[in-house]
PDB file of C-alpha atoms and ligand atoms in Angstrom:
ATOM      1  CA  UNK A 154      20.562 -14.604 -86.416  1.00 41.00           C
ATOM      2  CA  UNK A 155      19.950 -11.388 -83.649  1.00 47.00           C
ATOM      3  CA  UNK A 156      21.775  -8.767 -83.263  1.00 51.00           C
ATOM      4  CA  UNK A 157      25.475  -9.077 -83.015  1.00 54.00           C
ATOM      5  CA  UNK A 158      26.848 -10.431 -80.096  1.00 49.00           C
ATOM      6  CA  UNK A 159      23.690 -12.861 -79.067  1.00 51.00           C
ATOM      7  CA  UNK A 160      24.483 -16.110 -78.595  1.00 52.00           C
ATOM      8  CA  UNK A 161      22.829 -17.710 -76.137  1.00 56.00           C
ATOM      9  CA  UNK A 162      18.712 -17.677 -76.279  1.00 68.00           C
ATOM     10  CA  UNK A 163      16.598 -17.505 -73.513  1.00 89.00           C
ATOM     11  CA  UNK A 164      19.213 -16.177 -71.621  1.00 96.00           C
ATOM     12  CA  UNK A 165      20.354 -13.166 -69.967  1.00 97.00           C
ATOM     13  CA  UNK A 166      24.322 -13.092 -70.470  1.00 98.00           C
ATOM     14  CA  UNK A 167      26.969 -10.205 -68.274  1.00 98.00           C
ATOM     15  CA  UNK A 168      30.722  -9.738 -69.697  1.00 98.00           C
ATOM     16  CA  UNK A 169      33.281  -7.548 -67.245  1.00 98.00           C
ATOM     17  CA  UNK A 170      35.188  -5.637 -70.169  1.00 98.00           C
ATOM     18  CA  UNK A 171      36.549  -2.761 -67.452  1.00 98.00           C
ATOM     19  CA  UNK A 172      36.042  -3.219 -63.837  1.00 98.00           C
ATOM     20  CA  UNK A 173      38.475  -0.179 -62.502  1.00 98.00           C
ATOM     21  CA  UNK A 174      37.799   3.163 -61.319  1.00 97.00           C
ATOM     22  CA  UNK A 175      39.007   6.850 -61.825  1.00 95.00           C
ATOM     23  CA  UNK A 176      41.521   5.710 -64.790  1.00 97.00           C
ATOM     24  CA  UNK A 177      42.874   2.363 -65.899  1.00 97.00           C
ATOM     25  CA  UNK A 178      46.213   0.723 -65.330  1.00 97.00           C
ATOM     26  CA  UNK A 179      47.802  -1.102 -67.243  1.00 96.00           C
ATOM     27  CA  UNK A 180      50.587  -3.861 -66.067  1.00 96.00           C
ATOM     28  CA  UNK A 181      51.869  -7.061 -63.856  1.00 97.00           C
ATOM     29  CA  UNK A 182      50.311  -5.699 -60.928  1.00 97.00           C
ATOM     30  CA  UNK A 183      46.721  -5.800 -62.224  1.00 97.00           C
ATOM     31  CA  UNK A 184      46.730  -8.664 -64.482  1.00 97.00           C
ATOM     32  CA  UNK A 185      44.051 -10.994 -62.525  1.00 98.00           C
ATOM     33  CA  UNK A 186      40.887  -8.300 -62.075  1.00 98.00           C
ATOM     34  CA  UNK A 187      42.521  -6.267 -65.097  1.00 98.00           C
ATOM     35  CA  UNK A 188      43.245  -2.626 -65.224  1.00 98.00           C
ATOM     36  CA  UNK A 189      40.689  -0.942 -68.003  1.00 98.00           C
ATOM     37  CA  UNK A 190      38.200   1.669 -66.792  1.00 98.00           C
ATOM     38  CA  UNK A 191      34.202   0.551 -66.315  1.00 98.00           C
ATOM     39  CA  UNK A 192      32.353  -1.399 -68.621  1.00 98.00           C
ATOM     40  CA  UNK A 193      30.147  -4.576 -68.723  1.00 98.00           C
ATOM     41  CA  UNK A 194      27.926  -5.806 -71.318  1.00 98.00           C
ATOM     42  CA  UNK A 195      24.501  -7.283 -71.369  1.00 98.00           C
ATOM     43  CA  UNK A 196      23.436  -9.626 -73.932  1.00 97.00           C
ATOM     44  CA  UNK A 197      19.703 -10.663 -73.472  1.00 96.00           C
ATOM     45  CA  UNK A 198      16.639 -11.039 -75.670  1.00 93.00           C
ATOM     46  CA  UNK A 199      18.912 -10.323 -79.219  1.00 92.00           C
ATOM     47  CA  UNK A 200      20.232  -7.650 -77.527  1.00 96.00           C
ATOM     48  CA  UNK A 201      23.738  -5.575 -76.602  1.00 97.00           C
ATOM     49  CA  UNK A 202      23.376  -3.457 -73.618  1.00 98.00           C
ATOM     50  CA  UNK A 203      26.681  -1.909 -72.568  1.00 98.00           C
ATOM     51  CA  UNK A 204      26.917  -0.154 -69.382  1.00 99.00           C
ATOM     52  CA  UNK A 205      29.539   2.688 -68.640  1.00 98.00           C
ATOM     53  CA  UNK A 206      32.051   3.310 -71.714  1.00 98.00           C
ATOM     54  CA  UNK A 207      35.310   3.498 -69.778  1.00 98.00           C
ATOM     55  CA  UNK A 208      38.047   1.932 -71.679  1.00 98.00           C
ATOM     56  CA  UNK A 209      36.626  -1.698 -71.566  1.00 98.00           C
ATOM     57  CA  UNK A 210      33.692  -0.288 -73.791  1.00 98.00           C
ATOM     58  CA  UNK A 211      37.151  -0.887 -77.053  1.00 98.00           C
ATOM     59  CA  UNK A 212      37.426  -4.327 -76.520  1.00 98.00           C
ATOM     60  CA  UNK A 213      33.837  -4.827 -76.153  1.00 98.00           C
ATOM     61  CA  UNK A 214      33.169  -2.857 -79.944  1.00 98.00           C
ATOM     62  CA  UNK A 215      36.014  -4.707 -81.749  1.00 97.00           C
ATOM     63  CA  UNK A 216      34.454  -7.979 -80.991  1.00 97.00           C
ATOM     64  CA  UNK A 217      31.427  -6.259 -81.840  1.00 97.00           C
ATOM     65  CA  UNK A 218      32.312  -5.725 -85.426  1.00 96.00           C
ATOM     66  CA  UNK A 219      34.103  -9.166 -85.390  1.00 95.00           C
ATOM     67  CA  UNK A 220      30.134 -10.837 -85.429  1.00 92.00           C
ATOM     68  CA  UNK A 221      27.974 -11.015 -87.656  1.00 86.00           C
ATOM     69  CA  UNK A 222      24.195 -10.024 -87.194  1.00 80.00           C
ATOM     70  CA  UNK A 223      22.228  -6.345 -86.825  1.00 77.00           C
ATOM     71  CA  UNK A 224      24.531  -3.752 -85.760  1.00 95.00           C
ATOM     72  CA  UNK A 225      22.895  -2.198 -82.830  1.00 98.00           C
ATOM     73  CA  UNK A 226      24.262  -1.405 -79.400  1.00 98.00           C
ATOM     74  CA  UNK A 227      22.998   0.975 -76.606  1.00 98.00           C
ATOM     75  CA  UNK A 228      25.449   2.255 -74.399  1.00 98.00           C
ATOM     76  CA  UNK A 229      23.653   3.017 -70.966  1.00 98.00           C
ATOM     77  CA  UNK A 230      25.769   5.748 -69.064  1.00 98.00           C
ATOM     78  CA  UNK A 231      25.744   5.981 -65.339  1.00 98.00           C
ATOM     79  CA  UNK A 232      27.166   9.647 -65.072  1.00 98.00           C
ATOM     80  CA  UNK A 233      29.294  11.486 -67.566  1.00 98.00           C
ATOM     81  CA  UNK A 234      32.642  11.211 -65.146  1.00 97.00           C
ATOM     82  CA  UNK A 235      35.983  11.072 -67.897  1.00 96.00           C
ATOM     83  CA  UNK A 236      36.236   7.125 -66.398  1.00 97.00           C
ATOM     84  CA  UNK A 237      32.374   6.011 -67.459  1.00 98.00           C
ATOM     85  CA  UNK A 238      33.355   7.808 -71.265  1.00 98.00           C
ATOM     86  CA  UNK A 239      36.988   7.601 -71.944  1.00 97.00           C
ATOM     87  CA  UNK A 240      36.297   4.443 -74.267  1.00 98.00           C
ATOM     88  CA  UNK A 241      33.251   5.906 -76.717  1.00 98.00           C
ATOM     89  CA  UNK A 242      35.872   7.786 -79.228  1.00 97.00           C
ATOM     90  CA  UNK A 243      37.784   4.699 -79.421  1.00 98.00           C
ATOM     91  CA  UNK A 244      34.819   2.606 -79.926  1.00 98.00           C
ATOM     92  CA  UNK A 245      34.631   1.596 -83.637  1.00 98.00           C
ATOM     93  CA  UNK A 246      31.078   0.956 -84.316  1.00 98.00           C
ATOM     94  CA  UNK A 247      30.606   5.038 -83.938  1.00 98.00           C
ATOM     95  CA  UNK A 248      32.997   5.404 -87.189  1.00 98.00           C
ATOM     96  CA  UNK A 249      30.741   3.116 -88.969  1.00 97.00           C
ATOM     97  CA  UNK A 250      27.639   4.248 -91.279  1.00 96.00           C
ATOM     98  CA  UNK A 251      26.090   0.875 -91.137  1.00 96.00           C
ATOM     99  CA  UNK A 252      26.078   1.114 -87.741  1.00 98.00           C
ATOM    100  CA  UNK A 253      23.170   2.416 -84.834  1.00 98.00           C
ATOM    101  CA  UNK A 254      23.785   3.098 -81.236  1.00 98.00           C
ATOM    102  CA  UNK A 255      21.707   4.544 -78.614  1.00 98.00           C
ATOM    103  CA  UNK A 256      23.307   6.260 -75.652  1.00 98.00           C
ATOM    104  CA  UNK A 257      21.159   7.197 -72.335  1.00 98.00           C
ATOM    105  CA  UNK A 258      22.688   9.357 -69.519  1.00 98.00           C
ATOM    106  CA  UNK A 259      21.532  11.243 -66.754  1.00 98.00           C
ATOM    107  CA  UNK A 260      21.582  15.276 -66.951  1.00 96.00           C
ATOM    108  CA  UNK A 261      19.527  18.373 -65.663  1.00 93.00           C
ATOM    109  CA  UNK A 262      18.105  19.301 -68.991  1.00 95.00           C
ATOM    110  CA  UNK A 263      17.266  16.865 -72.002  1.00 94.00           C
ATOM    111  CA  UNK A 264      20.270  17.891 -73.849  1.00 96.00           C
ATOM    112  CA  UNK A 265      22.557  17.317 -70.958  1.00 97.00           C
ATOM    113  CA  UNK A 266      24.374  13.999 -72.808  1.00 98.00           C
ATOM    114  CA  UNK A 267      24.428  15.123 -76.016  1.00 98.00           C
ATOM    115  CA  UNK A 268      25.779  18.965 -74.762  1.00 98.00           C
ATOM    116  CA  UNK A 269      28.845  16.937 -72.816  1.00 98.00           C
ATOM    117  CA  UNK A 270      29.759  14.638 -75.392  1.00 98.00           C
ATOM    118  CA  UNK A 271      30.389  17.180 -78.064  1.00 98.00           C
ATOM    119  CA  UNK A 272      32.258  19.344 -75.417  1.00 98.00           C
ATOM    120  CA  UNK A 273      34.640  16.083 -74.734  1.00 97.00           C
ATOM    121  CA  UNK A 274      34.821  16.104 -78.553  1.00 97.00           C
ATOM    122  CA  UNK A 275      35.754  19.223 -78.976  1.00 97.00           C
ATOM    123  CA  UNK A 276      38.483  19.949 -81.542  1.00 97.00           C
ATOM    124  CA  UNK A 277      40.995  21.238 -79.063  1.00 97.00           C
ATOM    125  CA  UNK A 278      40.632  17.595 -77.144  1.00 97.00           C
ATOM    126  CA  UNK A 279      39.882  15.220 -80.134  1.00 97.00           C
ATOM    127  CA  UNK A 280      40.242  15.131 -83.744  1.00 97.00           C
ATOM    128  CA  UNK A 281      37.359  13.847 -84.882  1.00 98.00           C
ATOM    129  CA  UNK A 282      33.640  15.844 -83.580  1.00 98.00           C
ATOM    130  CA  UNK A 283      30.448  14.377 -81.923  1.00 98.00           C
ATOM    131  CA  UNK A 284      28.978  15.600 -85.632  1.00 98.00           C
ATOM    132  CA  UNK A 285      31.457  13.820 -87.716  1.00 98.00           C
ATOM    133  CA  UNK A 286      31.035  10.099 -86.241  1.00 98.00           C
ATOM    134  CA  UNK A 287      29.452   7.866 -89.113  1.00 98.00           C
ATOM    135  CA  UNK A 288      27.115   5.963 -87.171  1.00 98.00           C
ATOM    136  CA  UNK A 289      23.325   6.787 -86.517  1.00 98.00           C
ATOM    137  CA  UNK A 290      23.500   7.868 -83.277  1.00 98.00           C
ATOM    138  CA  UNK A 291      20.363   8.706 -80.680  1.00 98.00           C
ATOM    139  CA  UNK A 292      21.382  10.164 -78.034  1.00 98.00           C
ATOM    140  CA  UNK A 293      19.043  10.586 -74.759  1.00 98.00           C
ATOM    141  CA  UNK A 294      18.915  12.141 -71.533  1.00 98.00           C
ATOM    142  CA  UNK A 295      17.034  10.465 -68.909  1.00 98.00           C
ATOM    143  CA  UNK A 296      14.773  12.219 -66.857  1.00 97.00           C
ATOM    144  CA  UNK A 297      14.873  10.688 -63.131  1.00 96.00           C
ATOM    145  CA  UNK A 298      13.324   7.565 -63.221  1.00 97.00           C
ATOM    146  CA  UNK A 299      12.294   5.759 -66.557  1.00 97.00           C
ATOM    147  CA  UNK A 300      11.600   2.596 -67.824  1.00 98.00           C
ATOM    148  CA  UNK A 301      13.815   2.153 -70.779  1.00 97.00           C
ATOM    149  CA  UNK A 302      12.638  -0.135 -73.523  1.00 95.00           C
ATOM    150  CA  UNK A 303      14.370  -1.651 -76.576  1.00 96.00           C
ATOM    151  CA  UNK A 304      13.157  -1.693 -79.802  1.00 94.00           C
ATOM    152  CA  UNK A 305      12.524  -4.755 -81.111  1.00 93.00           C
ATOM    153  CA  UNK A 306      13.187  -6.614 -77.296  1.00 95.00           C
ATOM    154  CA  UNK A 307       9.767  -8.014 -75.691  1.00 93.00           C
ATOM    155  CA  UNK A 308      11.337  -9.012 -72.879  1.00 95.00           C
ATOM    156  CA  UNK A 309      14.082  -6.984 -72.044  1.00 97.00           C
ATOM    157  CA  UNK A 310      13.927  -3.725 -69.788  1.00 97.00           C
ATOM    158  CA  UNK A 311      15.780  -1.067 -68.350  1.00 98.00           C
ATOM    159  CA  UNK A 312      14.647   0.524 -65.337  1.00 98.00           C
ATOM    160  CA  UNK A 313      16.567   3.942 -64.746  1.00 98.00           C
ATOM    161  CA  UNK A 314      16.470   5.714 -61.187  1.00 97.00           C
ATOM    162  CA  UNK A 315      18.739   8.701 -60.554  1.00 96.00           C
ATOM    163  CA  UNK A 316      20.494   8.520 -57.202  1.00 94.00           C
ATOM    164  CA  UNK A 317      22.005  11.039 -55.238  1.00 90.00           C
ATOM    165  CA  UNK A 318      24.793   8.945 -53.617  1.00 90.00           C
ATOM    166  CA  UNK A 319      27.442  10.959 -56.380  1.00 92.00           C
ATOM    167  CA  UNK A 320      28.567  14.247 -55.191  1.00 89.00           C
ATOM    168  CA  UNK A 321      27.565  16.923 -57.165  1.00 91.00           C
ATOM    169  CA  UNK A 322      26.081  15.397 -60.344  1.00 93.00           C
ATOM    170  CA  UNK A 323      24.546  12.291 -58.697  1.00 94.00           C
ATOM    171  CA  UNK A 324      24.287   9.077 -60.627  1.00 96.00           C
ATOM    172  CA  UNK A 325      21.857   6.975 -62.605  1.00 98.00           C
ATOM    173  CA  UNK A 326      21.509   3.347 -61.213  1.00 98.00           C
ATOM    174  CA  UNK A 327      20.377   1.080 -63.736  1.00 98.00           C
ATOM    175  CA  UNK A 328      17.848  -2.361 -62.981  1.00 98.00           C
ATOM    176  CA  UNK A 329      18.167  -4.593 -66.306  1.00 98.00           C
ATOM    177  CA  UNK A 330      15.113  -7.008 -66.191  1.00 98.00           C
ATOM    178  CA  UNK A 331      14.947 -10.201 -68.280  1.00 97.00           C
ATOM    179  CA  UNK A 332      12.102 -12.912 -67.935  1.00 96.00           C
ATOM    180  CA  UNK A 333      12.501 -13.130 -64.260  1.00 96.00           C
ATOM    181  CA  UNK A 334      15.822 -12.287 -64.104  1.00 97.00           C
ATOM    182  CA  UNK A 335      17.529  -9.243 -62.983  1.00 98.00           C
ATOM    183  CA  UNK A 336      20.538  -7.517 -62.697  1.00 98.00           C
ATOM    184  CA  UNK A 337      21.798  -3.952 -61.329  1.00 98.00           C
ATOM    185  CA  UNK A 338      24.282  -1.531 -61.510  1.00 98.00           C
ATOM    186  CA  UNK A 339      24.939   1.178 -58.981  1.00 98.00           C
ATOM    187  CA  UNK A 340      28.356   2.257 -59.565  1.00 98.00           C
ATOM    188  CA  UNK A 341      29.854   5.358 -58.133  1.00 97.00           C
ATOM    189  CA  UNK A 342      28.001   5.578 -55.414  1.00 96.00           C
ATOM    190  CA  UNK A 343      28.357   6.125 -51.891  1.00 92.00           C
ATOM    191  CA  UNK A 344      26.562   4.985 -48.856  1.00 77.00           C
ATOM    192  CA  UNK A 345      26.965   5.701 -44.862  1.00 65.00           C
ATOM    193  CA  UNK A 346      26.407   2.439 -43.097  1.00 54.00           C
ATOM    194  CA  UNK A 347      23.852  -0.016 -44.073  1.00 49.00           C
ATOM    195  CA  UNK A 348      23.778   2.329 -47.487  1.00 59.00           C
ATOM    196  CA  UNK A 349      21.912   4.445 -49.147  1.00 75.00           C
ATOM    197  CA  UNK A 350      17.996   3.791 -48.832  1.00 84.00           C
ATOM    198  CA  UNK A 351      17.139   4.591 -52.323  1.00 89.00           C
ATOM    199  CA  UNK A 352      20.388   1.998 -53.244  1.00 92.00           C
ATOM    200  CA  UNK A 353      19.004  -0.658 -51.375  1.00 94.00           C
ATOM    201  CA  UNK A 354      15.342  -0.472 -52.477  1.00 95.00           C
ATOM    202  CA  UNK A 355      16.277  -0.308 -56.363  1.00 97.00           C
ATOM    203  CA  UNK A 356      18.624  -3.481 -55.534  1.00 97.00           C
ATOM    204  CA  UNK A 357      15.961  -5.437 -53.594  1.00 98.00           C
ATOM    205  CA  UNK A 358      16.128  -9.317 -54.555  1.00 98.00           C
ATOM    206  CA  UNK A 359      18.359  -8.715 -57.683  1.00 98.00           C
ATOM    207  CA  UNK A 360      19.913 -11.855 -59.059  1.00 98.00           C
ATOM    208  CA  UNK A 361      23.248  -9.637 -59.369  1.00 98.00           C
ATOM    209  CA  UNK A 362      24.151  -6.495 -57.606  1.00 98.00           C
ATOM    210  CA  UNK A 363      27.413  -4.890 -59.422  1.00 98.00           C
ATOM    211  CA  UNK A 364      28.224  -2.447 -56.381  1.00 98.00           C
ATOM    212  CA  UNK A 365      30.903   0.173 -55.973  1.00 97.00           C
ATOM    213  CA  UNK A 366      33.876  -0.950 -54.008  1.00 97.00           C
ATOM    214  CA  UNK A 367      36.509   1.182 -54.644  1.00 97.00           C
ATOM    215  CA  UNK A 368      37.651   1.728 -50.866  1.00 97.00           C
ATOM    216  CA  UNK A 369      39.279   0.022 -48.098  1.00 96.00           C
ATOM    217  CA  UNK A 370      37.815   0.851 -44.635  1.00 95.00           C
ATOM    218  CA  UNK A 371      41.441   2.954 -43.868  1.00 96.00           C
ATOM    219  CA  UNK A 372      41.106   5.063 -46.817  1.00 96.00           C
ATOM    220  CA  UNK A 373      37.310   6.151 -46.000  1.00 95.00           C
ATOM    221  CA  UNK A 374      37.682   6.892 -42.663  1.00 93.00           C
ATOM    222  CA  UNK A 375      41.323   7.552 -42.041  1.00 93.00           C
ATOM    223  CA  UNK A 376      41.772  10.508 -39.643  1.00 93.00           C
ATOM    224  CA  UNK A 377      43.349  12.402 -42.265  1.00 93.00           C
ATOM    225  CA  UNK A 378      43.129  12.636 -46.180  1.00 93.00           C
ATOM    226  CA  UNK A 379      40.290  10.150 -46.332  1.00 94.00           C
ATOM    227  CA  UNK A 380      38.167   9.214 -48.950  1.00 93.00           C
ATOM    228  CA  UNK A 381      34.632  10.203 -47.677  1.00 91.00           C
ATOM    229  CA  UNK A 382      32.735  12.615 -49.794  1.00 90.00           C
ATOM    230  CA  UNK A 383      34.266  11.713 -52.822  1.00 93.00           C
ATOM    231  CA  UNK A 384      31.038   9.562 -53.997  1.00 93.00           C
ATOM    232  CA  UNK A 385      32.776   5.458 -53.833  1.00 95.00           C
ATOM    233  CA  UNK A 386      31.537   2.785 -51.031  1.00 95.00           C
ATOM    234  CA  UNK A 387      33.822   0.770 -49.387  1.00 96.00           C
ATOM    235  CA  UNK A 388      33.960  -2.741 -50.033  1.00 97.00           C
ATOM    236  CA  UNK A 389      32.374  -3.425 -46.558  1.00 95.00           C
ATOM    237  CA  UNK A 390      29.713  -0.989 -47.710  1.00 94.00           C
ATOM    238  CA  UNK A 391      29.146  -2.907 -50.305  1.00 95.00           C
ATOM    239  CA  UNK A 392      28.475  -6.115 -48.983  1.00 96.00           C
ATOM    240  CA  UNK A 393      26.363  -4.951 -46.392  1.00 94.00           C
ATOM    241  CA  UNK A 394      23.747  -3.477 -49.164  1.00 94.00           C
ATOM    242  CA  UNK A 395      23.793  -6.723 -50.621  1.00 96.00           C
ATOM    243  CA  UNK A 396      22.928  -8.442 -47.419  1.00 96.00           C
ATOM    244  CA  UNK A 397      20.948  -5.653 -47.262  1.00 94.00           C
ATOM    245  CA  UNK A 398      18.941  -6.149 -50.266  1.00 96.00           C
ATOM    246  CA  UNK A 399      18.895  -9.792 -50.250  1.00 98.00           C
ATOM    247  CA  UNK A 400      20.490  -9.881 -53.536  1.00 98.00           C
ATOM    248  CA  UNK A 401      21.716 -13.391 -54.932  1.00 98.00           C
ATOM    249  CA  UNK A 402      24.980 -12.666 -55.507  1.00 98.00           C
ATOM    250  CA  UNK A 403      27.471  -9.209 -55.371  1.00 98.00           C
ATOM    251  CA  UNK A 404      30.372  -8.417 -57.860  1.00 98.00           C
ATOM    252  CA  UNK A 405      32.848  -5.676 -56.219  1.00 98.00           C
ATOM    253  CA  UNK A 406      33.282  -3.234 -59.262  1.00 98.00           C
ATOM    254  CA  UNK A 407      34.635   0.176 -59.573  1.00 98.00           C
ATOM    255  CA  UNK A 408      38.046  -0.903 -58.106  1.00 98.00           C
ATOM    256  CA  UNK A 409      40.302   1.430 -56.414  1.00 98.00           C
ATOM    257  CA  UNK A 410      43.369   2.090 -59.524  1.00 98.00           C
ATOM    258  CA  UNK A 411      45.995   2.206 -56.698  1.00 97.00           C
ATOM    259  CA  UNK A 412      44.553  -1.540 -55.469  1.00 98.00           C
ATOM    260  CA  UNK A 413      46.738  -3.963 -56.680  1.00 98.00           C
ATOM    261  CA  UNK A 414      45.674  -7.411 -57.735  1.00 98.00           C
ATOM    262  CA  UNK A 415      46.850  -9.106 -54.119  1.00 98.00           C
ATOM    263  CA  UNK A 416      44.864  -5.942 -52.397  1.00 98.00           C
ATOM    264  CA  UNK A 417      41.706  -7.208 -54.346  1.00 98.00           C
ATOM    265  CA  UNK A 418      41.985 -10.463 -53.548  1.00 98.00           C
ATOM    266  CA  UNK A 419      42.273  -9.131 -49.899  1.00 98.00           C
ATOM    267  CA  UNK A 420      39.473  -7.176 -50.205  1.00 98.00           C
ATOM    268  CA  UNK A 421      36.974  -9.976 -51.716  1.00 98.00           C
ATOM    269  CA  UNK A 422      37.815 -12.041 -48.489  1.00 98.00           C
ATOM    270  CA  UNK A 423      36.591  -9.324 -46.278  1.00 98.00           C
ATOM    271  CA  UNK A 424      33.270  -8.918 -48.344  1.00 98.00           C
ATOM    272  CA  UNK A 425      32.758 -12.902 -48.241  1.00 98.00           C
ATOM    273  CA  UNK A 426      32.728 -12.959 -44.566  1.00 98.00           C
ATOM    274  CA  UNK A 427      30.144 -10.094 -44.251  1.00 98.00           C
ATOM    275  CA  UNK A 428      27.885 -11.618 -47.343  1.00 98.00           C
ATOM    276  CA  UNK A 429      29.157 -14.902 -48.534  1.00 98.00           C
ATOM    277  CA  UNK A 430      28.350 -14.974 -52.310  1.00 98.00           C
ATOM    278  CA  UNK A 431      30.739 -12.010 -52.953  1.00 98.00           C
ATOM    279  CA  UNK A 432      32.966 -11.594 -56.273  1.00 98.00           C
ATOM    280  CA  UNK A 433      35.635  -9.205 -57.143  1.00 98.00           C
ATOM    281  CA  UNK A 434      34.720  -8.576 -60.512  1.00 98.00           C
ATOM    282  CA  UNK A 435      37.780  -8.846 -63.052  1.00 98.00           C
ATOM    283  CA  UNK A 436      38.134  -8.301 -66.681  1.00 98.00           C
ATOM    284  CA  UNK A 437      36.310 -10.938 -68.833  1.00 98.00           C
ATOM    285  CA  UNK A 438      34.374 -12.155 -66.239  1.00 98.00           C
ATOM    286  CA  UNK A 439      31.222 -13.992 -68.039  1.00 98.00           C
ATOM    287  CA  UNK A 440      27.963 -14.916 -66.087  1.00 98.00           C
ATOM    288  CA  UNK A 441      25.179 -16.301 -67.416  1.00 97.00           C
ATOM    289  CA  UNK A 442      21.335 -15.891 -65.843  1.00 97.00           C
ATOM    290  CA  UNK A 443      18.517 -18.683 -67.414  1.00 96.00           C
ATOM    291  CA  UNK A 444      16.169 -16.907 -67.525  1.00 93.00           C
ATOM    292  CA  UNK A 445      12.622 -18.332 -65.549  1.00 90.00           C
TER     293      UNK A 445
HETATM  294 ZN1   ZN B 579      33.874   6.329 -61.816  1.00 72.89          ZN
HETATM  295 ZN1   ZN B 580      32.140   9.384 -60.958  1.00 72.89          ZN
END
């Protein structure tokens, strides 16, 4: 028996547990793609990877404690935006001693992560401090470009690049790596048309691009109180990276909290006809990659 949460061998599994951006919503409206705040999980080589800890990340640690196995997760963060950590203090494994998770983030110093995540602890926001969680935690900041490994994983890496297609703070994209397989993440981040070089280059020949998509061509470039600047790609945007990159296949994530599920639906028709193997991501959403 791995860790908790592996169940298939030899290959590399993705879960949707949040696919919205900004904040979640709840109710009928988003019931298809699902309303919690970013999340997806990684299981590959006796490993759990989660990406983002928006709200999805609570689902994803209940069924966590649910299995049996090691209890080790690491929680890759692609910025330190409320949405991408809103789920961590409601994440159980941290209030258990028997339990170890890794966190990696972006930042301008090494202590950038752990610095923000006591400050959104802080006693005048949350009861309970950074300090007082049970679990062994190991918290790292990433300088710009790294090759994550995980202990105890031959075959499993995590190739970081920071990106500066997020105003102000920029983002970390994230290129997960299996036995020939491989997977990446670039949330949160915004392109001008045919996207952002460094975007595209990371992405090249993925098996799965997750891409931003929070906007709809009218709310980027409306003549007034438009969207550009504010670090999201439009779905259009999207696809074109991916035809872009030659990636195999594209899941729209980040999506737009006032998009209901009809408007997503919408939307995934428009990035079909500009690269055909286009998903909107939704909420329990399970792919799985053999690997080679
Ligand atoms: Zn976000
Ligand atoms: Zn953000």
């Amino acid at each position: 028996m791995g860790v908790r949460g592996t169940t298939s061998v030899g290959a590399l599994q993705l879960r949707f547990w949040g696919v919205r951006g900004s904040h979640p919503v709840p109710g009928k409206s988003t019931l298809r793609f699902g309303g919690n705040s970013s999340c997806v999980a990684v299981e590959a080589d006796g490993q759990v990877l989660a990406f983002d800890a928006g709200t999805g990340l609570i689902g994803l640690g209940r069924l966590l404690l649910q299995r049996p196995g090691k209890s080790v997760v690491h929680i890759f963060l692609s910025h330190l935006h409320h949405d991408h950590i809103e789920g961590l203090r409601y994440f159980e494994p941290v209030y258990r001693d028997d339990w170890r998770v890794y966190l990696y983030g972006p930042g301008s110093s090494p202590a950038t992560v752990e610095n923000t995540l006591r400050r959104s602890m802080d006693q005048r926001l949350f009861p309970v401090a950074l300090a007082e969680l049970q679990a062994r935690l190991s918290i790292r900041t990433l300088p710009k470009r790294e090759v994550v490994r995980i202990p105890g994983a031959r075959n499993l890496t995590v190739h970081a690049q920071f990106s500066r297609a997020h105003p102000k703070v920029g983002v970390m994209l994230f290129r997960i790596e299996y036995r020939g397989r491989s997977v990446v993440y670039a949330t949160d981040v915004e392109g001008p048309k045919g996207g952002h070089a460094d975007v595209v280059a990371f992405a090249r020949n993925a098996d799965v691009l997750i891409h931003d998509s929070q906007y709809t061509d009218h709310e980027y470039f409306a003549a007034q109180r438009n969207k550009a600047g504010w670090g999201h790609s439009t779905v259009r945007m999207a696809a074109e990276i991916a035809r872009e990159a030659k990636v195999g296949r594209l899941l729209l994530y980040h999506h737009d909290p006032s998009h209901d599920d009809k408007e997503v639906l919408h939307l995934e028709r428009l990035a079909r006809s500009i690269f055909t193997n286009s998903q909107a991501a939704f909420e329990g959403l399970t792919l799985k990659l053999r690997a080679r």
